Amino acid sequence: MRNTALCKSIPVCRIAIVGAVLLGLSLGPKDLCAQSPDSLEIRSETLSVTLDAKFPRVFKYQTASGKSLPAALESSRPTIKLNGQLYTASDLDVRVQSTASAVTYGMRVPSLDLELDWRFAIEGNELVFELTKVSEGGSFRLQTLEFPDHYLVRVPAAEGKGEAYRGEYGRQKWNEPFSNLLWQSTAHFMKISEADGEQYPKDTNWASADVPGVVATISDNIPYWKLKTQVLGGEGPGTDFAMWLGTYYYRIAGDVQPLLQSRVAVLTEDRNHDGAVNWMEAALWHRDHMRTPSNTYEPKTFVYIVFIDWVKPVKEPPGGYAPPITSFAETLEIVRAVAKVTGNAKQRVTLVGWQFTGHDTGYPALNQVNERAGGAAALRKLVKDAAEYNANIEYHINLNDAYPDNPFFDPSVLQFNREGKPYVWSYQFDGAPPDYRISNTKQFRSGYFQRRIQSFLDTVPVSEGIRLDTFRNCDISVGPGEDIGFVSETVYGGKILDWFMERGIVPLTEGPVDAYYGKAEGVQHRFVISDPFQLMMMQGKLYGGGKFQDGVGQALGWAMNLGYSIRESNELGGMHLNKYSEAEIADMYYLGNLTQSYLLKKNLIWLGTEKVGEKRVEKDGKTVTVPRNNYIARFSDGTVSTVLDDGSWTVVDHDFKSVDGQRRVIPIADNEIILYSVDGGAVDWTLPSQWARANISATPVDSSVGAAQRYIVGADSKVKISTKGRTAYILKRLN
């Protein structure tokens, strides 16, 4: 290793020479090393950033409001890891060029014949940090790159005023059923001074930290484990919360990836006017950078499942298999019912158990229609007939499940352990072979996914949408010669989503796996986002999800994507299904879907709780006292959604209640409102103030209920209208 002393290190002197010229210093040859600057500064009107003049790292942020935040420790040794190998300043030649708002670093690693170009630039209140060029001159091939302890920003404890948020993740153990399962983020909000110092960094995808008047957060294009975070403080209490970039993968499975891009946001504006600049401003900033989805799964569209045929025993039981739950022909009856009660709203109808002998059978193959439900001819007729009711027929498929002895079974695409044996995901059927898991990386790179899905598309009519069950990024493979982890699975899972999108088929995933934020447009019923940071960040950026049973997400009114069947049934695994009912459909659509659609069109700016008391509950065999909270969401137009501790829900939209328990007054347009009430009868409805003294008509969505009636709204915006329970009415202004 070369001598790293300032005046004896050739690379450092090179930095000093260039930096001195650029900074306009007049130095003689003898003084270049001794008087070289240690730092550079770039700035915008709102932010200035102090950088290391010898290495691409940040020392300090200073805002126009006078707030400052530290970053890298100037006393620490700058290092970079390339393919897991640590390199220090003495191993590098670094050159620097700067302007008032940007600095570029040219970094050469002579021993590897590798050159890396880095750029820092100020854009308003954001610092852009990016890798702009990789040049490989010799045999070395860059795989991974990371900056150990390269703190991009540190937020101090600030005498108890510093706070931090980090999304934390749990994972199923390898030797348990449904192994590898990576659960959703659990929000960890902390006072930095009250947290324990951490010996090692923690991987995360989303984090922020703040002191009064300023909050910092980071985004980047690393597919998964985007950030490193750490509560500094050794074995004592936290002194700082540090955030920096996770491991960047330049190559994955041999494929070169997009160059690293990241942004550090240093925010001082109180966007939601709550008197604080904190994690909410950070979440709103991330939302601004998220792709807005199409309207394919917008909640006004009614998305639901029809259970065709459930899991069957492998061997036919005495007396034969139970009949299908709903045939293809019978599915049309449900489609008609939905059209009737929703006023012919767009439907997306997912068939579960449409293939082979029922739900989750036949995998990995997807190219056989369930004959018990009517076969291919009946399915094609359903697709055609359902279109007349504004319904698109879609399909539930598992892309990652594989049972031996089924068509398309290929051991080479499975996930393996260190001994090269495939992992068992589960045992889905009593007495049947195991369910193995297919790697996204292997199946996409090999063309196996494309061949299998093309056979599916050749078998059934597919348009507009598809539902991907158990589609996650956790099917890693570590067999001999393999190193397929979460990042690789995320990248190739994203390519699978893109593959569908390029063919006009929008994929819906089982749950909101944050690996696919910005790729997936909607999520189905099984899981919902529970992390408040992600709730605020993804409002209007991801459609669907289940109805919240607890927590602050209740205030957003996310609706269940329910399943319906033509007959009552008890299925394998103890699942009980009731026959569909028009009342159940109407409640779900108007109390849930339509209400969620209405709220999603508003700009969420605040999400939190309000303590209203305490209560005694049983927990772990003990009686404990817990807070009673109201859950509140505030929107930029002044609308406030509140779920009380007892579960009752109200939404006050300026001067009227759009949600009042089991009643709805949902504006659809300036001259159209939907009324809905579970209980019928004559009710004094309060409409928006601009409807005062208006002549209006009230028309039931279901024409069999009655004809349109005319009313005059009072000066107080009230009008008495008699309605039938669980029937929606369209109010229209006539003047």
XYZ file of C-alpha atoms in Angstrom:
735
model
C 0.000 0.000 0.000
C 1.257 3.466 -0.814
C 1.927 6.124 1.809
C -1.306 7.993 2.498
C 0.258 11.086 4.090
C -1.050 14.259 2.433
C 2.153 15.533 0.810
C 3.517 12.096 -0.079
C 0.374 10.719 -1.731
C 0.422 11.273 -5.489
C -3.381 10.974 -5.859
C -4.041 13.518 -3.130
C -1.596 16.005 -4.624
C -3.338 15.648 -7.964
C -6.579 16.559 -6.269
C -4.966 19.544 -4.615
C -3.565 20.871 -7.893
C -6.841 20.734 -9.757
C -8.814 21.994 -6.787
C -6.455 24.918 -6.266
C -6.722 26.047 -9.879
C -10.477 25.767 -9.905
C -10.823 27.696 -6.689
C -8.656 30.511 -8.007
C -5.824 30.047 -5.499
C -2.410 31.439 -6.370
C 0.111 28.973 -5.040
C 3.739 28.210 -5.780
C 4.883 24.660 -6.521
C 6.287 24.182 -3.012
C 3.008 25.206 -1.393
C 0.546 23.120 -3.388
C 0.314 20.250 -0.935
C 0.613 22.281 2.228
C -2.056 24.823 1.255
C -4.449 22.599 -0.688
C -8.092 22.988 0.329
C -9.717 20.092 2.125
C -13.199 20.890 0.917
C -15.281 22.294 -1.923
C -18.638 24.019 -1.780
C -21.499 23.958 -4.264
C -24.737 25.838 -3.805
C -28.161 26.823 -5.025
C -30.410 29.611 -3.741
C -31.756 27.303 -1.026
C -28.933 24.888 -0.216
C -25.155 24.781 -0.017
C -23.182 21.560 0.307
C -19.613 21.134 1.493
C -17.788 18.262 -0.206
C -14.482 16.500 0.345
C -11.937 17.827 -2.153
C -10.086 14.505 -2.168
C -12.880 11.950 -2.442
C -16.541 11.878 -3.563
C -18.275 12.384 -0.236
C -20.315 15.030 1.602
C -19.257 16.845 4.756
C -22.119 19.253 5.433
C -25.440 20.726 4.273
C -26.423 24.332 4.976
C -29.913 25.614 4.168
C -30.926 29.175 3.364
C -33.046 29.110 6.519
C -29.884 28.659 8.594
C -30.337 24.971 9.369
C -27.365 22.658 8.893
C -26.833 18.899 8.884
C -23.541 16.982 8.971
C -22.698 14.047 6.722
C -19.429 12.076 6.490
C -17.030 12.238 9.408
C -14.022 14.251 8.261
C -11.819 12.191 10.565
C -12.822 8.903 8.949
C -10.786 7.243 6.221
C -12.523 7.451 2.822
C -12.981 3.984 1.326
C -14.811 2.271 -1.498
C -15.661 -1.415 -1.935
C -15.509 -2.935 -5.408
C -16.753 -6.513 -5.714
C -16.448 -6.745 -1.936
C -12.784 -5.654 -1.850
C -11.912 -2.531 0.147
C -9.856 0.240 -1.500
C -8.513 3.344 0.243
C -7.179 6.699 -0.995
C -3.705 5.257 -1.528
C -5.160 2.759 -4.022
C -6.872 5.457 -6.071
C -6.022 8.329 -8.374
C -8.703 10.998 -8.050
C -9.110 14.198 -10.075
C -11.669 16.911 -9.369
C -13.414 19.606 -11.389
C -15.991 21.990 -9.995
C -18.379 24.797 -10.804
C -20.589 26.815 -8.510
C -23.317 24.135 -8.545
C -21.587 20.850 -9.449
C -18.454 18.812 -8.813
C -17.183 15.846 -10.817
C -14.685 13.312 -9.536
C -12.683 11.107 -11.846
C -11.586 8.012 -9.913
C -9.042 5.574 -11.324
C -8.081 2.257 -9.716
C -4.703 1.506 -11.356
C -4.485 -2.059 -10.067
C -7.798 -2.913 -11.755
C -7.463 -0.657 -14.809
C -10.895 0.679 -13.791
C -12.201 4.237 -14.035
C -15.304 5.567 -12.306
C -16.692 9.068 -12.822
C -18.873 10.593 -10.114
C -20.954 13.765 -10.101
C -22.477 15.862 -7.317
C -24.891 18.618 -8.327
C -27.293 20.922 -6.507
C -30.864 21.124 -7.791
C -32.909 23.368 -5.520
C -33.061 21.664 -2.126
C -31.712 18.370 -3.454
C -28.207 17.016 -3.858
C -27.820 14.692 -6.841
C -25.092 12.058 -6.458
C -24.551 9.798 -9.442
C -22.145 7.470 -11.153
C -21.763 8.834 -14.679
C -19.221 6.465 -16.285
C -17.654 3.054 -15.794
C -14.617 2.230 -17.934
C -13.094 -1.264 -17.635
C -9.714 -1.480 -19.377
C -8.434 -4.842 -18.211
C -9.887 -8.183 -17.169
C -11.627 -6.846 -14.054
C -15.422 -6.721 -14.348
C -17.343 -4.585 -11.884
C -20.163 -6.407 -10.116
C -20.910 -4.458 -6.928
C -19.928 -1.104 -5.487
C -20.467 0.384 -2.054
C -19.127 3.104 0.219
C -18.712 1.673 3.737
C -19.727 4.212 6.373
C -20.021 6.829 3.613
C -22.710 8.798 5.447
C -24.572 10.870 2.880
C -26.371 12.660 5.687
C -26.391 12.523 9.493
C -29.134 13.907 11.690
C -28.013 14.545 15.288
C -29.947 13.714 18.424
C -30.015 17.471 19.097
C -30.690 17.181 22.833
C -33.733 14.980 22.335
C -35.177 16.927 19.401
C -33.824 14.705 16.629
C -36.196 12.045 15.292
C -35.909 9.312 12.678
C -38.032 6.873 10.690
C -36.888 3.597 9.188
C -38.865 0.863 7.446
C -37.804 -2.450 8.990
C -38.326 -5.911 7.533
C -38.766 -9.432 8.884
C -38.077 -12.637 6.992
C -39.256 -16.214 7.245
C -36.544 -18.728 8.137
C -35.252 -21.037 5.440
C -36.385 -24.208 7.164
C -39.982 -23.115 7.774
C -42.975 -23.555 5.453
C -43.268 -20.716 2.943
C -39.521 -20.132 3.377
C -37.793 -16.941 2.232
C -40.957 -14.914 2.698
C -40.041 -11.259 3.149
C -42.833 -9.445 4.919
C -43.830 -5.836 4.468
C -42.128 -2.922 6.134
C -42.838 -2.248 9.788
C -42.500 1.434 10.577
C -39.957 2.294 13.254
C -40.272 5.884 14.452
C -37.715 6.863 17.057
C -36.272 9.686 19.097
C -32.600 9.394 18.222
C -31.412 10.150 21.767
C -33.646 7.387 23.178
C -32.529 4.725 20.689
C -29.605 2.397 21.347
C -26.463 2.965 19.345
C -26.095 0.240 16.713
C -22.895 -1.679 16.096
C -23.807 -2.463 12.482
C -25.874 -0.732 9.786
C -29.388 -1.905 8.957
C -30.621 -2.329 5.402
C -33.830 -0.582 4.483
C -35.671 0.856 1.504
C -37.110 4.025 3.056
C -35.809 6.267 5.810
C -35.857 9.882 6.950
C -34.664 11.907 9.919
C -35.309 15.413 11.188
C -34.473 18.084 13.699
C -36.717 21.124 14.174
C -37.063 22.934 10.871
C -35.336 20.447 8.561
C -35.831 16.827 7.438
C -33.563 14.713 5.237
C -34.323 11.654 3.147
C -32.692 9.759 0.264
C -33.946 8.104 -2.912
C -31.961 6.022 -5.381
C -32.377 3.554 -8.225
C -30.939 0.590 -6.330
C -33.647 -2.077 -6.777
C -33.736 -3.397 -3.205
C -32.026 -2.681 0.103
C -31.721 0.849 -1.202
C -30.203 2.354 1.916
C -27.887 1.707 4.801
C -28.954 3.281 8.093
C -27.421 3.299 11.534
C -28.033 4.842 14.922
C -24.568 6.059 15.879
C -23.483 6.175 19.484
C -21.540 3.000 20.103
C -22.854 1.069 23.099
C -24.580 4.114 24.529
C -27.612 6.159 23.497
C -27.940 7.408 19.942
C -25.974 10.483 18.973
C -26.882 10.624 15.268
C -28.998 8.801 12.712
C -26.917 8.169 9.592
C -28.202 7.358 6.095
C -26.233 6.393 3.011
C -26.504 4.254 -0.107
C -26.934 0.506 -0.085
C -24.873 -1.799 -2.259
C -25.081 -0.841 -5.932
C -25.101 -3.702 -8.438
C -23.466 -2.690 -11.709
C -23.947 -6.199 -13.075
C -26.646 -8.698 -12.174
C -26.372 -12.188 -13.629
C -23.952 -10.718 -16.146
C -26.299 -7.968 -17.320
C -25.128 -4.349 -16.955
C -27.600 -2.259 -14.955
C -28.494 1.456 -15.197
C -25.833 3.688 -13.657
C -26.351 4.611 -10.015
C -28.489 7.690 -9.424
C -29.437 9.072 -6.028
C -30.891 12.207 -4.489
C -30.557 13.587 -0.985
C -33.472 15.870 -0.138
C -32.926 18.481 2.591
C -36.398 19.900 3.160
C -37.374 22.934 5.199
C -40.902 23.693 3.961
C -43.804 22.719 6.217
C -45.939 21.431 3.320
C -48.884 20.279 5.428
C -48.858 23.342 7.698
C -48.880 21.322 10.916
C -46.083 23.316 12.532
C -43.437 20.630 11.975
C -41.049 19.539 9.238
C -40.770 15.795 9.667
C -41.288 12.359 8.102
C -44.508 13.492 6.399
C -42.645 16.042 4.305
C -40.169 13.286 3.409
C -42.989 10.913 2.414
C -44.618 13.638 0.316
C -41.279 14.272 -1.405
C -40.997 10.582 -2.299
C -44.573 10.617 -3.582
C -43.663 13.482 -5.908
C -40.984 11.245 -7.442
C -43.254 8.192 -7.870
C -44.799 7.254 -11.203
C -48.558 7.833 -11.344
C -50.327 4.671 -12.511
C -52.892 4.402 -15.272
C -56.559 4.104 -14.362
C -56.659 0.358 -15.080
C -57.269 -0.532 -11.429
C -58.590 2.820 -10.225
C -61.017 1.953 -7.384
C -64.051 3.288 -9.257
C -63.487 0.154 -11.297
C -64.930 -2.794 -9.368
C -62.205 -5.414 -8.974
C -63.256 -8.770 -7.566
C -62.681 -12.534 -7.654
C -65.057 -15.238 -8.758
C -64.273 -18.616 -7.213
C -64.554 -21.173 -9.994
C -63.049 -24.288 -8.456
C -61.016 -24.692 -5.273
C -58.123 -26.970 -4.359
C -58.965 -30.672 -4.729
C -57.387 -33.739 -3.127
C -54.855 -35.381 -5.407
C -56.792 -38.639 -5.410
C -60.496 -38.542 -6.129
C -62.395 -39.192 -2.854
C -65.255 -41.698 -2.478
C -68.318 -40.260 -4.134
C -66.212 -38.133 -6.477
C -64.921 -34.600 -6.312
C -67.200 -31.819 -5.098
C -68.735 -29.895 -7.994
C -67.186 -26.575 -9.085
C -68.202 -23.580 -6.990
C -69.112 -21.452 -10.017
C -69.084 -22.554 -13.643
C -67.982 -20.238 -16.418
C -71.607 -19.926 -17.551
C -72.755 -19.133 -13.990
C -70.099 -16.440 -13.619
C -72.089 -14.285 -16.017
C -74.914 -14.133 -13.450
C -72.559 -12.445 -10.979
C -71.304 -10.077 -13.693
C -74.913 -9.068 -14.457
C -75.629 -8.461 -10.752
C -72.600 -6.190 -10.386
C -73.597 -4.220 -13.484
C -77.113 -3.810 -12.100
C -76.170 -2.418 -8.680
C -73.180 -0.305 -9.802
C -74.812 1.393 -12.773
C -72.708 -0.572 -15.260
C -69.383 0.412 -13.687
C -66.237 -1.028 -15.225
C -65.570 -4.524 -13.818
C -62.362 -6.490 -13.576
C -63.318 -10.064 -12.825
C -60.543 -12.449 -11.797
C -61.266 -16.165 -12.139
C -59.710 -18.361 -9.429
C -59.487 -22.057 -10.274
C -60.064 -21.576 -13.998
C -57.242 -24.004 -14.879
C -56.639 -27.789 -14.654
C -58.736 -29.144 -11.732
C -59.028 -25.995 -9.635
C -57.236 -23.369 -7.598
C -53.420 -23.700 -7.610
C -53.471 -26.929 -9.637
C -51.345 -27.732 -12.672
C -48.483 -25.347 -11.850
C -46.058 -24.508 -13.346
C -48.203 -25.032 -16.481
C -50.917 -22.487 -17.307
C -52.195 -23.934 -20.557
C -55.193 -26.082 -19.660
C -58.722 -24.819 -19.024
C -60.741 -26.459 -16.251
C -63.139 -28.853 -17.999
C -65.250 -29.269 -14.867
C -66.118 -25.553 -15.048
C -67.144 -25.771 -18.704
C -63.915 -25.944 -20.667
C -62.341 -23.596 -23.182
C -65.476 -22.968 -25.270
C -67.504 -21.887 -22.216
C -64.674 -19.655 -21.022
C -64.427 -17.889 -24.370
C -68.185 -17.358 -24.383
C -67.982 -15.830 -20.886
C -65.279 -13.399 -22.030
C -67.435 -12.292 -24.959
C -70.707 -12.029 -23.021
C -69.132 -10.256 -20.014
C -67.822 -7.496 -22.285
C -71.454 -6.475 -22.930
C -71.677 -5.600 -19.215
C -68.445 -3.540 -19.244
C -66.563 -6.433 -17.600
C -63.097 -7.706 -18.439
C -62.339 -11.326 -17.556
C -58.918 -11.827 -16.001
C -57.022 -14.748 -14.506
C -55.401 -15.662 -11.213
C -52.005 -17.291 -11.868
C -48.952 -18.234 -9.817
C -45.716 -17.590 -11.677
C -43.433 -19.032 -9.000
C -45.059 -22.339 -7.965
C -43.976 -25.655 -9.455
C -45.097 -29.223 -8.699
C -43.137 -32.218 -10.025
C -44.724 -34.350 -12.760
C -46.752 -31.415 -14.120
C -46.302 -30.004 -17.622
C -43.489 -27.446 -17.962
C -41.788 -28.648 -14.756
C -38.095 -27.760 -15.102
C -35.749 -28.236 -12.102
C -33.166 -25.849 -13.574
C -35.273 -22.745 -12.815
C -36.013 -23.593 -9.167
C -34.385 -21.926 -6.171
C -31.625 -24.034 -4.604
C -29.862 -24.359 -1.268
C -26.076 -24.537 -0.868
C -26.119 -28.248 -1.714
C -27.920 -27.620 -4.987
C -31.240 -29.055 -3.813
C -34.507 -27.176 -4.419
C -36.259 -25.582 -1.479
C -39.750 -26.756 -0.607
C -42.108 -23.779 -0.477
C -45.073 -25.696 0.924
C -47.204 -28.831 0.638
C -50.360 -27.533 -0.994
C -52.173 -30.833 -1.430
C -52.609 -33.671 1.032
C -50.474 -36.600 -0.105
C -49.110 -34.671 -3.067
C -45.541 -33.788 -4.083
C -44.027 -30.603 -2.662
C -44.511 -27.141 -4.093
C -41.130 -25.790 -5.192
C -40.397 -22.144 -5.958
C -39.248 -20.756 -9.302
C -36.604 -18.031 -9.382
C -37.585 -14.883 -11.283
C -33.969 -14.441 -12.371
C -33.654 -17.941 -13.772
C -37.024 -18.122 -15.458
C -36.749 -14.764 -17.205
C -33.119 -15.072 -18.331
C -33.599 -18.603 -19.641
C -36.738 -17.790 -21.620
C -38.703 -20.294 -19.522
C -41.111 -17.610 -18.307
C -41.708 -16.339 -21.844
C -42.395 -19.843 -23.238
C -44.751 -20.736 -20.399
C -46.700 -17.473 -20.544
C -46.951 -17.614 -24.322
C -48.583 -21.025 -23.961
C -51.013 -19.414 -21.497
C -51.801 -16.575 -23.904
C -52.363 -19.133 -26.669
C -54.826 -21.018 -24.441
C -57.136 -18.306 -23.058
C -58.145 -14.819 -24.227
C -56.150 -12.307 -22.164
C -56.521 -8.530 -22.384
C -55.991 -5.493 -20.178
C -55.049 -7.174 -16.891
C -53.631 -10.200 -15.090
C -53.453 -11.135 -11.388
C -50.124 -12.459 -10.099
C -50.474 -14.406 -6.861
C -47.534 -14.843 -4.416
C -45.381 -12.717 -6.728
C -42.546 -11.478 -4.542
C -38.825 -10.895 -4.727
C -37.757 -13.448 -2.119
C -37.177 -16.641 -4.123
C -33.418 -16.403 -3.913
C -31.117 -19.189 -5.038
C -27.693 -19.975 -3.557
C -26.785 -23.269 -5.217
C -23.228 -24.040 -6.378
C -22.072 -21.273 -8.692
C -25.170 -19.169 -7.937
C -25.616 -15.915 -6.071
C -29.210 -14.897 -6.740
C -30.477 -12.634 -3.981
C -33.267 -10.134 -3.348
C -31.766 -7.517 -5.645
C -31.506 -9.909 -8.576
C -35.014 -11.260 -7.980
C -36.342 -7.704 -7.800
C -34.701 -6.734 -11.092
C -36.016 -9.747 -12.980
C -39.377 -9.607 -11.253
C -39.566 -6.039 -12.567
C -38.708 -7.302 -16.057
C -41.605 -9.756 -15.798
C -43.966 -6.901 -14.897
C -42.582 -4.864 -17.798
C -43.042 -7.840 -20.153
C -46.776 -7.852 -19.437
C -47.058 -4.066 -19.662
C -45.330 -4.012 -23.053
C -48.129 -6.264 -24.319
C -50.917 -4.097 -22.958
C -51.561 -6.368 -19.951
C -51.423 -4.529 -16.605
C -50.285 -6.848 -13.770
C -51.973 -6.788 -10.374
C -49.900 -8.300 -7.545
C -51.076 -10.112 -4.439
C -49.699 -7.553 -2.017
C -47.901 -4.186 -1.965
C -44.344 -5.525 -2.144
C -42.298 -2.335 -2.045
C -39.721 -3.885 -4.363
C -42.218 -3.240 -7.154
C -43.387 0.282 -6.293
C -43.421 2.155 -9.575
C -43.801 -1.116 -11.503
C -47.096 -2.534 -10.217
C -50.220 -0.374 -10.572
C -52.509 -2.244 -8.230
C -52.563 -4.795 -5.417
C -55.218 -7.328 -4.559
C -57.071 -8.122 -1.381
C -54.711 -10.196 0.677
C -52.352 -7.616 2.158
C -52.456 -3.871 2.685
C -49.849 -1.242 3.441
C -49.673 -0.651 7.184
C -46.528 1.508 7.411
C -47.740 5.153 7.754
C -44.733 6.504 5.826
C -45.521 4.192 2.919
C -49.248 4.902 3.206
C -48.632 8.597 2.695
C -45.961 8.023 0.053
C -48.126 5.659 -2.033
C -51.455 7.525 -1.825
C -52.625 7.709 -5.442
C -49.547 5.791 -6.647
C -50.819 2.250 -6.030
C -54.423 1.119 -6.326
C -56.312 -1.536 -4.399
C -55.587 -3.264 -1.141
C -57.688 -4.643 1.685
C -59.840 -2.791 4.160
C -57.881 -1.754 7.225
C -59.018 -3.382 10.461
C -56.828 -1.200 12.667
C -54.250 1.548 12.487
C -54.245 4.920 10.793
C -54.845 3.454 7.327
C -58.522 3.120 8.209
C -58.919 6.837 7.562
C -58.118 6.304 3.866
C -61.003 3.885 3.386
C -59.241 1.301 1.264
C -61.785 -1.232 0.001
C -61.593 -5.011 -0.048
C -61.257 -6.855 -3.345
C -63.786 -9.531 -2.400
C -64.538 -12.899 -3.906
C -67.979 -14.105 -4.953
C -69.403 -17.490 -5.813
C -72.661 -18.840 -7.241
C -73.299 -21.230 -4.368
C -72.371 -21.735 -0.732
C -69.390 -23.984 -0.233
C -66.906 -25.264 2.352
C -63.592 -25.717 0.606
C -60.412 -27.578 1.401
C -58.611 -25.736 4.179
C -61.839 -24.739 5.941
C -62.616 -21.728 3.762
C -66.345 -20.985 3.798
C -67.885 -19.214 0.805
C -71.351 -17.704 0.732
C -73.404 -17.228 -2.394
C -73.048 -13.700 -3.736
C -75.726 -11.136 -2.880
C -76.593 -7.839 -4.514
C -76.622 -6.166 -1.076
C -73.050 -7.274 -0.360
C -71.904 -6.070 -3.768
C -73.635 -2.700 -3.326
C -72.150 -2.121 0.137
C -68.659 -2.963 -1.037
C -68.841 -0.793 -4.115
C -70.414 2.360 -2.618
C -69.153 2.207 0.978
C -65.736 1.016 -0.168
C -64.573 1.282 -3.768
C -66.343 4.470 -4.809
C -65.431 6.180 -1.542
C -61.784 5.214 -1.913
C -61.781 6.489 -5.487
C -63.176 9.826 -4.301
C -60.516 10.171 -1.573
C -57.681 9.136 -3.909
C -58.455 12.116 -6.115
C -57.581 14.363 -3.185
C -54.063 15.287 -2.090
C -53.268 13.618 1.243
C -50.973 15.842 3.321
C -51.311 14.630 6.933
C -51.854 11.234 8.523
C -51.868 10.503 12.215
C -53.674 9.795 15.462
C -55.363 11.783 18.180
C -55.470 10.267 21.653
C -58.975 10.445 23.111
C -58.563 8.340 26.225
C -57.441 4.958 27.484
C -58.893 1.488 27.752
C -58.073 -1.808 29.458
C -57.417 -4.821 27.237
C -56.151 -8.378 27.640
C -52.687 -8.953 26.193
C -50.487 -12.012 26.728
C -52.659 -13.123 29.630
C -52.492 -9.748 31.364
C -54.791 -6.765 31.581
C -52.983 -3.694 30.299
C -53.863 -0.072 29.628
C -53.612 1.097 26.024
C -54.518 4.433 24.403
C -57.826 5.029 22.638
C -57.077 6.815 19.397
C -58.950 8.511 16.618
C -57.291 8.064 13.231
C -57.168 11.137 11.016
C -56.257 11.913 7.409
C -56.153 15.519 6.186
C -56.177 16.596 2.554
C -54.914 19.770 0.913
C -58.425 20.991 0.043
C -59.422 20.966 3.731
C -61.186 17.595 3.714
C -60.730 15.620 6.954
C -61.323 11.883 7.312
C -61.737 10.553 10.860
C -62.200 7.005 12.131
C -63.223 7.064 15.768
C -61.997 4.610 18.361
C -65.296 2.711 18.052
C -64.781 2.255 14.287
C -67.327 4.811 13.054
C -66.140 6.845 10.060
C -66.803 10.391 8.922
C -65.350 12.481 6.122
C -66.026 16.217 6.292
C -65.530 17.816 2.875
C -65.715 21.569 3.516
C -69.381 22.124 4.425
C -70.891 18.642 4.100
C -70.222 15.069 5.203
C -69.378 12.870 2.263
C -69.040 9.908 4.654
C -71.265 9.594 7.687
C -71.218 6.073 9.044
C -73.208 3.941 6.574
C -74.236 6.886 4.374
C -72.418 8.387 1.417
C -72.651 11.683 -0.478
C -69.934 11.216 -3.111
C -69.366 14.012 -5.649
C -68.668 12.532 -9.077
C -68.572 15.828 -10.984
C -69.619 19.447 -10.429
C -73.176 18.537 -11.444
C -73.384 14.920 -10.241
C -73.454 13.241 -6.823
C -73.982 9.634 -5.741
C -76.192 9.064 -2.685
C -76.093 5.744 -0.873
C -77.414 4.516 2.452
C -77.528 1.051 3.973
C -80.790 2.011 5.688
C -83.545 3.392 3.487
C -86.171 5.970 4.287
C -86.673 9.715 4.114
C -83.470 11.535 5.051
C -82.472 15.194 5.136
C -79.319 15.024 3.010
C -76.791 17.867 3.231
C -75.198 18.603 -0.148
C -72.208 20.813 -1.015
C -72.972 24.514 -0.535
C -72.858 25.226 -4.285
C -75.954 23.026 -4.642
C -78.046 25.388 -2.477
C -81.380 26.282 -4.155
C -80.589 23.998 -7.098
C -83.256 22.094 -8.997
C -82.136 18.492 -9.016
C -83.201 15.033 -10.129
C -82.632 11.829 -8.129
C -82.492 8.664 -10.227
C -81.966 5.186 -8.770
C -79.059 3.343 -10.405
C -81.268 0.250 -10.535
C -84.099 1.268 -12.879
C -86.366 -1.425 -11.448
C -86.547 0.510 -8.166
C -88.345 3.500 -9.651
C -88.147 6.521 -11.915
C -86.344 9.828 -11.471
C -87.780 12.304 -8.956
C -87.269 16.084 -8.873
C -86.420 18.189 -5.830
C -85.413 21.727 -4.883
C -82.457 22.072 -2.533
C -82.954 24.462 0.344
C -80.919 27.582 1.057
C -79.159 25.558 3.781
C -78.064 22.992 1.141
C -80.421 20.375 2.603
C -82.925 18.296 0.687
C -85.206 15.509 1.919
C -85.028 12.476 -0.353
C -86.610 9.078 0.250
C -84.301 6.232 -0.723
C -84.443 2.479 -0.761
C -81.802 0.833 1.409
C -78.684 -0.387 -0.399
C -79.680 1.343 -3.627
C -77.560 4.131 -5.064
C -79.129 7.313 -6.463
C -77.611 9.705 -8.977
C -78.275 13.362 -8.191
C -77.976 15.785 -11.098
C -78.313 19.562 -11.199
C -80.959 20.756 -13.609
C -80.053 24.449 -13.474
